[in-house]
CSV table of C-alpha atoms and ligand atoms in Angstrom, one decimal:
chain,number,residue,atom,x,y,z
A,1,MET,CA,0.0,0.0,0.0
A,2,LYS,CA,2.8,2.3,1.1
A,3,LYS,CA,4.6,1.5,-2.2
A,4,VAL,CA,1.4,2.3,-4.3
A,5,LYS,CA,1.1,5.7,-2.5
A,6,LYS,CA,4.7,6.5,-3.3
A,7,TRP,CA,4.2,5.6,-7.0
A,8,GLY,CA,1.1,7.7,-7.1
A,9,ALA,CA,2.9,10.7,-5.7
A,10,SER,CA,5.8,10.3,-8.2
A,11,LEU,CA,3.3,10.0,-11.0
A,12,LEU,CA,1.5,13.2,-9.9
A,13,THR,CA,4.8,15.1,-9.7
A,14,ALA,CA,5.8,13.8,-13.2
A,15,CYS,CA,2.4,14.9,-14.6
A,16,LEU,CA,2.7,18.3,-13.1
A,17,MET,CA,6.2,18.8,-14.5
A,18,ILE,CA,4.9,17.8,-18.0
A,19,VAL,CA,2.1,20.3,-17.8
A,20,MET,CA,4.3,23.1,-16.5
A,21,THR,CA,7.0,22.4,-19.2
A,22,ALA,CA,4.3,22.6,-21.9
A,23,GLY,CA,3.0,25.8,-20.5
A,24,CYS,CA,6.5,27.3,-20.3
A,25,GLY,CA,7.5,26.3,-23.8
A,26,GLY,CA,8.5,22.7,-24.9
A,27,ASN,CA,10.8,24.1,-27.5
A,28,ALA,CA,13.0,26.2,-25.3
A,29,ALA,CA,16.2,24.4,-26.4
A,30,PRO,CA,17.3,24.0,-30.0
A,31,SER,CA,17.1,20.2,-29.7
A,32,GLY,CA,13.7,20.3,-27.9
A,33,THR,CA,10.8,18.2,-28.8
A,34,SER,CA,7.9,19.0,-31.1
A,35,ASN,CA,5.7,22.0,-30.2
A,36,GLN,CA,2.5,21.1,-28.3
A,37,PRO,CA,-0.1,23.7,-27.6
A,38,ALA,CA,0.0,24.2,-23.8
A,39,ALA,CA,-2.9,22.5,-22.0
A,40,ALA,CA,-5.8,24.9,-22.0
A,41,GLY,CA,-7.3,25.4,-18.5
A,42,GLY,CA,-11.0,26.2,-18.5
A,43,ASP,CA,-11.8,28.1,-21.7
A,44,SER,CA,-8.4,29.8,-21.9
A,45,LYS,CA,-6.8,29.6,-25.3
A,46,PRO,CA,-3.6,27.5,-25.9
A,47,SER,CA,-0.2,29.1,-26.0
A,48,TYR,CA,2.7,28.1,-28.1
A,49,ASN,CA,6.5,28.2,-28.2
A,50,PHE,CA,7.4,27.8,-31.8
A,51,LYS,CA,10.8,27.3,-33.5
A,52,LEU,CA,11.7,28.5,-37.0
A,53,ALA,CA,14.8,27.7,-38.9
A,54,HIS,CA,16.4,29.2,-42.1
A,55,ILE,CA,19.8,29.3,-43.7
A,56,THR,CA,20.6,33.1,-44.1
A,57,PRO,CA,22.5,35.4,-41.8
A,58,PRO,CA,20.7,37.8,-39.5
A,59,THR,CA,21.2,40.7,-41.9
A,60,HIS,CA,19.4,39.0,-44.8
A,61,THR,CA,15.8,39.9,-45.9
A,62,TRP,CA,14.5,36.5,-44.9
A,63,HIS,CA,15.8,36.9,-41.3
A,64,LEU,CA,14.2,40.3,-41.1
A,65,ALA,CA,11.0,38.7,-42.4
A,66,ALA,CA,11.2,36.0,-39.7
A,67,GLU,CA,11.5,38.8,-37.1
A,68,LYS,CA,8.4,40.4,-38.6
A,69,PHE,CA,6.6,37.0,-38.4
A,70,LYS,CA,7.5,36.7,-34.8
A,71,GLU,CA,6.2,40.2,-34.0
A,72,GLU,CA,3.0,39.5,-35.9
A,73,LEU,CA,2.4,36.2,-34.2
A,74,ASP,CA,2.8,37.8,-30.8
A,75,LYS,CA,0.6,40.8,-31.6
A,76,ARG,CA,-2.2,38.8,-33.4
A,77,SER,CA,-2.4,36.1,-30.7
A,78,GLY,CA,-2.3,38.5,-27.8
A,79,GLY,CA,1.0,37.1,-26.6
A,80,ARG,CA,0.0,33.4,-26.9
A,81,MET,CA,2.4,32.6,-29.8
A,82,LYS,CA,6.1,32.9,-29.2
A,83,LEU,CA,8.7,32.2,-31.8
A,84,GLU,CA,12.4,31.4,-31.5
A,85,ILE,CA,14.4,31.9,-34.7
A,86,TYR,CA,17.5,29.9,-35.7
A,87,PRO,CA,19.2,31.6,-38.6
A,88,SER,CA,22.5,30.8,-40.5
A,89,SER,CA,21.9,27.1,-40.8
A,90,GLN,CA,22.2,26.7,-37.0
A,91,LEU,CA,20.0,23.6,-37.2
A,92,GLY,CA,21.8,22.1,-40.2
A,93,THR,CA,21.3,22.1,-44.0
A,94,GLU,CA,18.0,22.7,-45.6
A,95,ALA,CA,17.6,18.9,-46.0
A,96,ASP,CA,18.1,18.6,-42.2
A,97,MET,CA,15.7,21.4,-41.5
A,98,VAL,CA,12.9,19.9,-43.7
A,99,GLN,CA,13.5,16.5,-42.0
A,100,GLN,CA,13.1,18.2,-38.6
A,101,ILE,CA,10.0,20.1,-39.7
A,102,GLY,CA,8.5,16.9,-41.1
A,103,ALA,CA,9.2,15.1,-37.8
A,104,GLY,CA,7.8,18.1,-35.8
A,105,SER,CA,10.9,18.9,-33.7
A,106,VAL,CA,11.0,22.3,-35.6
A,107,ASP,CA,7.7,24.0,-36.3
A,108,PHE,CA,8.5,26.5,-39.1
A,109,GLY,CA,11.0,26.9,-41.9
A,110,LEU,CA,11.9,29.3,-44.6
A,111,ILE,CA,13.3,26.9,-47.2
A,112,THR,CA,14.5,27.9,-50.6
A,113,ALA,CA,12.3,26.9,-53.5
A,114,ALA,CA,15.5,25.8,-55.2
A,115,TYR,CA,16.1,23.1,-52.5
A,116,LEU,CA,12.4,22.1,-52.6
A,117,SER,CA,12.6,21.6,-56.4
A,118,SER,CA,14.6,18.5,-55.6
A,119,ARG,CA,11.8,17.1,-53.4
A,120,SER,CA,8.8,18.3,-55.3
A,121,PRO,CA,9.6,19.1,-58.9
A,122,SER,CA,6.8,21.7,-59.5
A,123,PHE,CA,8.8,24.2,-57.4
A,124,SER,CA,11.1,24.5,-60.5
A,125,ALA,CA,8.3,26.6,-62.0
A,126,TRP,CA,9.5,29.6,-59.9
A,127,PHE,CA,12.8,29.5,-61.9
A,128,THR,CA,11.1,30.1,-65.2
A,129,PRO,CA,13.5,32.8,-66.6
A,130,TYR,CA,12.1,36.3,-67.0
A,131,ALA,CA,8.6,35.3,-65.8
A,132,PHE,CA,8.0,38.6,-63.9
A,133,PRO,CA,8.9,42.2,-64.9
A,134,ASP,CA,9.7,43.0,-61.2
A,135,LEU,CA,9.5,41.9,-57.6
A,136,LYS,CA,6.0,43.5,-57.2
A,137,ALA,CA,4.6,41.2,-59.9
A,138,ALA,CA,6.3,38.2,-58.4
A,139,ASN,CA,4.9,39.0,-55.0
A,140,GLU,CA,1.4,39.3,-56.4
A,141,ALA,CA,1.9,35.9,-58.1
A,142,ARG,CA,1.8,34.3,-54.6
A,143,HIS,CA,-2.0,34.6,-54.6
A,144,THR,CA,-2.6,32.8,-57.9
A,145,ASP,CA,-4.1,29.3,-58.1
A,146,VAL,CA,-0.9,27.8,-59.6
A,147,ALA,CA,1.3,29.2,-56.8
A,148,LYS,CA,-1.1,27.7,-54.2
A,149,LYS,CA,-1.3,24.3,-56.0
A,150,ILE,CA,2.6,24.2,-55.9
A,151,LEU,CA,2.5,24.8,-52.1
A,152,ALA,CA,-0.1,22.0,-51.7
A,153,THR,CA,2.3,19.4,-53.1
A,154,LEU,CA,4.2,19.6,-49.8
A,155,GLU,CA,1.3,18.0,-47.9
A,156,GLN,CA,2.4,14.4,-48.9
A,157,GLN,CA,5.7,15.1,-47.0
A,158,GLY,CA,4.2,16.0,-43.6
A,159,LEU,CA,4.7,19.7,-44.4
A,160,VAL,CA,2.2,22.5,-44.9
A,161,GLY,CA,3.3,25.2,-47.4
A,162,LEU,CA,2.1,28.6,-46.2
A,163,ASP,CA,3.5,31.3,-48.4
A,164,TYR,CA,6.4,32.6,-50.4
A,165,LEU,CA,8.9,35.2,-49.3
A,166,PHE,CA,11.0,36.9,-52.0
A,167,ALA,CA,14.6,38.0,-51.5
A,168,GLY,CA,15.0,40.0,-54.7
A,169,GLN,CA,15.8,38.5,-58.0
A,170,ARG,CA,18.9,36.7,-59.3
A,171,VAL,CA,21.9,38.5,-60.7
A,172,MET,CA,25.2,37.4,-62.2
A,173,LEU,CA,28.6,38.1,-60.7
A,174,PHE,CA,31.8,37.6,-62.6
A,175,LYS,CA,35.4,37.7,-61.2
A,176,ASP,CA,37.4,39.1,-64.2
A,177,LYS,CA,35.2,39.1,-67.3
A,178,GLU,CA,32.6,41.7,-68.2
A,179,VAL,CA,29.9,39.4,-69.7
A,180,LEU,CA,27.7,41.5,-72.0
A,181,LYS,CA,25.6,38.7,-73.7
A,182,PRO,CA,24.8,35.1,-73.0
A,183,GLU,CA,27.5,33.8,-75.4
A,184,ASP,CA,30.2,35.5,-73.3
A,185,MET,CA,29.5,32.9,-70.7
A,186,ALA,CA,30.7,30.0,-72.9
A,187,GLY,CA,33.5,28.2,-71.1
A,188,LEU,CA,33.1,30.0,-67.8
A,189,LYS,CA,32.8,28.0,-64.6
A,190,LEU,CA,30.0,29.5,-62.5
A,191,ARG,CA,28.6,28.6,-59.1
A,192,VAL,CA,24.9,28.0,-59.5
A,193,THR,CA,22.6,26.7,-56.7
A,194,PRO,CA,22.4,22.9,-57.1
A,195,SER,CA,18.9,22.9,-58.6
A,196,PRO,CA,18.3,21.6,-62.2
A,197,PRO,CA,16.3,24.6,-63.6
A,198,LEU,CA,18.9,27.1,-62.3
A,199,GLN,CA,21.8,25.1,-63.6
A,200,ASP,CA,20.2,24.5,-67.0
A,201,PHE,CA,19.7,28.2,-67.6
A,202,TYR,CA,23.5,28.6,-67.5
A,203,LYS,CA,24.2,25.4,-69.4
A,204,PHE,CA,21.9,26.7,-72.2
A,205,ALA,CA,24.3,29.7,-72.4
A,206,GLY,CA,27.3,27.4,-72.7
A,207,ALA,CA,28.7,27.9,-69.2
A,208,SER,CA,29.7,25.0,-67.0
A,209,THR,CA,28.2,24.9,-63.5
A,210,GLU,CA,29.4,24.1,-60.0
A,211,GLY,CA,26.7,23.4,-57.4
A,212,LEU,CA,28.6,24.7,-54.5
A,213,PRO,CA,26.8,25.4,-51.2
A,214,LEU,CA,26.8,29.0,-50.1
A,215,PRO,CA,29.5,28.8,-47.4
A,216,GLU,CA,32.1,27.6,-50.0
A,217,VAL,CA,31.5,30.2,-52.6
A,218,TYR,CA,33.6,33.1,-51.4
A,219,SER,CA,36.9,31.1,-51.3
A,220,ALA,CA,36.1,29.3,-54.5
A,221,VAL,CA,35.9,32.6,-56.5
A,222,GLN,CA,38.8,34.1,-54.6
A,223,THR,CA,41.1,31.2,-55.5
A,224,GLY,CA,39.8,31.0,-59.1
A,225,VAL,CA,38.1,27.7,-58.8
A,226,ILE,CA,35.1,29.4,-60.3
A,227,ASP,CA,34.8,32.4,-62.6
A,228,GLY,CA,31.6,33.8,-61.1
A,229,MET,CA,28.2,33.0,-59.7
A,230,ASP,CA,24.5,33.2,-59.8
A,231,MET,CA,23.4,35.2,-56.7
A,232,ASP,CA,21.0,37.9,-55.3
A,233,LEU,CA,22.1,41.4,-54.5
A,234,ASP,CA,21.3,41.0,-50.8
A,235,ALA,CA,23.6,38.0,-50.4
A,236,THR,CA,26.3,39.7,-52.5
A,237,ILE,CA,26.5,42.3,-49.8
A,238,THR,CA,25.9,40.1,-46.7
A,239,ASN,CA,28.6,37.6,-47.9
A,240,LYS,CA,31.0,40.3,-49.1
A,241,TYR,CA,31.4,38.9,-52.6
A,242,TYR,CA,32.2,42.4,-53.8
A,243,GLU,CA,35.7,41.8,-52.4
A,244,VAL,CA,36.3,39.0,-54.9
A,245,VAL,CA,34.3,39.8,-58.0
A,246,LYS,CA,34.7,42.8,-60.3
A,247,TYR,CA,31.5,42.7,-62.4
A,248,GLY,CA,27.8,42.5,-61.5
A,249,ALA,CA,25.2,42.1,-64.2
A,250,VAL,CA,21.9,43.0,-62.7
A,251,THR,CA,19.9,40.7,-65.0
A,252,ASN,CA,17.0,40.0,-62.6
A,253,HIS,CA,16.5,36.9,-64.7
A,254,MET,CA,14.8,34.8,-62.0
A,255,VAL,CA,13.0,35.3,-58.7
A,256,TRP,CA,14.3,33.8,-55.5
A,257,PRO,CA,11.5,32.7,-53.2
A,258,ALA,CA,11.8,31.0,-49.8
A,259,VAL,CA,8.8,28.8,-49.0
A,260,ALA,CA,7.4,29.4,-45.5
A,261,MET,CA,6.3,26.1,-44.2
A,262,VAL,CA,4.9,24.6,-41.0
A,263,SER,CA,5.1,21.1,-39.6
A,264,LYS,CA,1.8,19.3,-40.4
A,265,GLY,CA,2.0,17.7,-37.0
A,266,THR,CA,2.1,21.2,-35.3
A,267,PHE,CA,-0.5,22.7,-37.6
A,268,ASP,CA,-3.1,19.9,-37.4
A,269,LYS,CA,-3.2,20.2,-33.6
A,270,MET,CA,-4.1,23.9,-33.7
A,271,PRO,CA,-7.7,25.2,-33.6
A,272,ASP,CA,-8.8,27.0,-36.8
A,273,GLU,CA,-8.6,30.4,-35.2
A,274,ASP,CA,-4.9,29.9,-34.4
A,275,LYS,CA,-4.2,28.5,-37.9
A,276,GLN,CA,-5.6,31.7,-39.3
A,277,ILE,CA,-3.4,33.8,-37.1
A,278,VAL,CA,-0.4,31.9,-38.4
A,279,ARG,CA,-1.5,32.4,-42.0
A,280,ASP,CA,-2.2,36.1,-41.6
A,281,ALA,CA,1.1,36.6,-39.7
A,282,ILE,CA,3.2,34.9,-42.4
A,283,ALA,CA,1.3,36.8,-45.2
A,284,ALA,CA,2.2,40.1,-43.4
A,285,ALA,CA,5.9,38.9,-43.2
A,286,ALA,CA,5.9,38.0,-46.9
A,287,ASP,CA,4.5,41.4,-47.9
A,288,PHE,CA,7.1,43.0,-45.7
A,289,SER,CA,9.9,40.9,-47.3
A,290,ALA,CA,9.0,41.8,-50.9
A,291,THR,CA,8.3,45.5,-50.3
A,292,THR,CA,11.4,46.0,-48.1
A,293,ARG,CA,13.6,44.2,-50.6
A,294,ALA,CA,12.1,46.1,-53.6
A,295,GLY,CA,12.8,49.4,-51.9
A,296,GLN,CA,16.5,48.4,-51.4
A,297,GLU,CA,17.3,47.7,-55.1
A,298,GLU,CA,18.9,51.1,-55.9
A,299,GLU,CA,20.6,51.3,-52.6
A,300,PHE,CA,22.2,47.8,-53.0
A,301,LYS,CA,23.4,48.7,-56.5
A,302,LYS,CA,25.0,51.9,-55.2
A,303,THR,CA,26.6,50.0,-52.3
A,304,LEU,CA,28.2,47.6,-54.7
A,305,SER,CA,29.4,50.4,-57.1
A,306,ASP,CA,30.9,52.2,-54.1
A,307,LYS,CA,32.7,49.0,-53.2
A,308,GLY,CA,34.4,49.1,-56.6
A,309,MET,CA,32.2,46.7,-58.6
A,310,LYS,CA,31.1,47.6,-62.1
A,311,ILE,CA,27.3,47.2,-62.0
A,312,TYR,CA,25.4,47.0,-65.3
A,313,GLU,CA,22.4,45.5,-67.1
A,314,ILE,CA,22.0,43.1,-70.0
A,315,ASP,CA,19.0,43.4,-72.3
A,316,PRO,CA,16.6,40.5,-71.5
A,317,ALA,CA,15.8,40.1,-75.2
A,318,LEU,CA,19.3,38.6,-75.6
A,319,PHE,CA,18.1,35.7,-73.5
A,320,GLY,CA,15.1,35.0,-75.7
A,321,PRO,CA,16.5,31.7,-77.1
A,322,ILE,CA,17.4,30.5,-73.6
A,323,MET,CA,13.9,31.3,-72.3
A,324,LYS,CA,12.4,29.2,-75.2
A,325,GLU,CA,14.7,26.3,-74.5
A,326,PHE,CA,13.8,26.4,-70.8
A,327,ASP,CA,10.0,26.5,-71.5
A,328,GLN,CA,10.3,23.6,-74.0
A,329,LYS,CA,12.4,21.5,-71.6
A,330,TYR,CA,10.5,22.1,-68.3
A,331,GLY,CA,6.9,22.7,-69.4
A,332,PRO,CA,6.2,19.1,-70.5
A,333,THR,CA,7.8,17.6,-67.4
A,334,ASN,CA,5.1,18.7,-65.0
A,335,PRO,CA,1.5,20.1,-65.5
A,336,LEU,CA,2.0,22.8,-62.8
A,337,ILE,CA,5.2,24.0,-64.4
A,338,GLN,CA,3.3,24.2,-67.7
A,339,GLU,CA,0.4,26.1,-66.0
A,340,PHE,CA,3.0,28.5,-64.4
A,341,ILE,CA,4.6,29.2,-67.8
A,342,ASP,CA,1.2,29.7,-69.5
A,343,THR,CA,0.1,32.0,-66.6
A,344,PHE,CA,3.1,34.3,-66.4
A,345,ARG,CA,4.9,34.2,-69.7
A,346,LYS,CA,3.5,37.1,-71.6
B,1,BEZ,C1,22.1,30.9,-52.7
B,1,BEZ,O1,22.3,29.6,-52.5
B,1,BEZ,O2,22.5,31.4,-53.7
B,1,BEZ,C2,21.4,31.7,-51.7
B,1,BEZ,C3,20.7,31.0,-50.6
B,1,BEZ,C4,20.0,31.8,-49.7
B,1,BEZ,C5,19.9,33.2,-49.8
B,1,BEZ,C6,20.6,33.8,-50.9
B,1,BEZ,C7,21.3,33.0,-51.8
């Protein structure tokens, strides 16, 4: 009997500790367990301690957007939703992060569409060259049927695609050669994100491509292992590539979206009202990301000129044959890519 009483007391203590831990935030440590809404007492609403991971440094637009998401969650939920942000690949590569989000040990991710194109091919659609005249048009494309259908393909992987956040458009950086037309890239070795549609764009121009991860790019161009790279202006500044390349062609040939996603396990447990708060908060962060970034375009170009780079443009019409080759190769591979091309290629 005495033994049973002792066991009962221990069980009660353990239960109390679990409830208190949930209420104080089950995801306090980077290696914490999946987020559980804290037990609601009476008719009080649940509270949450979410984790979000992404690969960029704290100065990049996506991190600023993550901070905005955090602020919006807190404000819209009346303080019930807290968010811890892990930037700069602190939780691993994008493959690691997606695995953790699928398993529910991380709740949210801002994951490049480029990486996702290797898991769900319709994300390649976003790399249709010259699909949008500017960032504003790309940001508006978030609300189209085809953009939403592409997000929905993530459901089969235990992920809920919420929205797209744009970090400018892609530009071309060259170490020593002023490339004025696609043919000038023949024989150059360029770092291009390891995603087939991005790599094909350059191969169609006659360049050879190296799929180096971002942390290896600076030294590769510095030491001459590569002759240049596909990049965005934001990352050109945050990673100081201006120290090792002379020429920057602001081609804006492709957009560069991160996909905001949430663990299906986390999301399915939330009441509809809280799901809507999450959706509205991320939409506000996505608008913030695109408008902030669009407003920085001229400032970023000036910063790079001031650092000594030659910044110039290349007429998009010169890439006409490459656009055609891209559409012909990628459209037939996937109905959503074809729908994307038909919707946006004017
Ligand atoms: C890149 O791989 O080129 C990249 C990734 C994230 C942000 C910016 C650039």
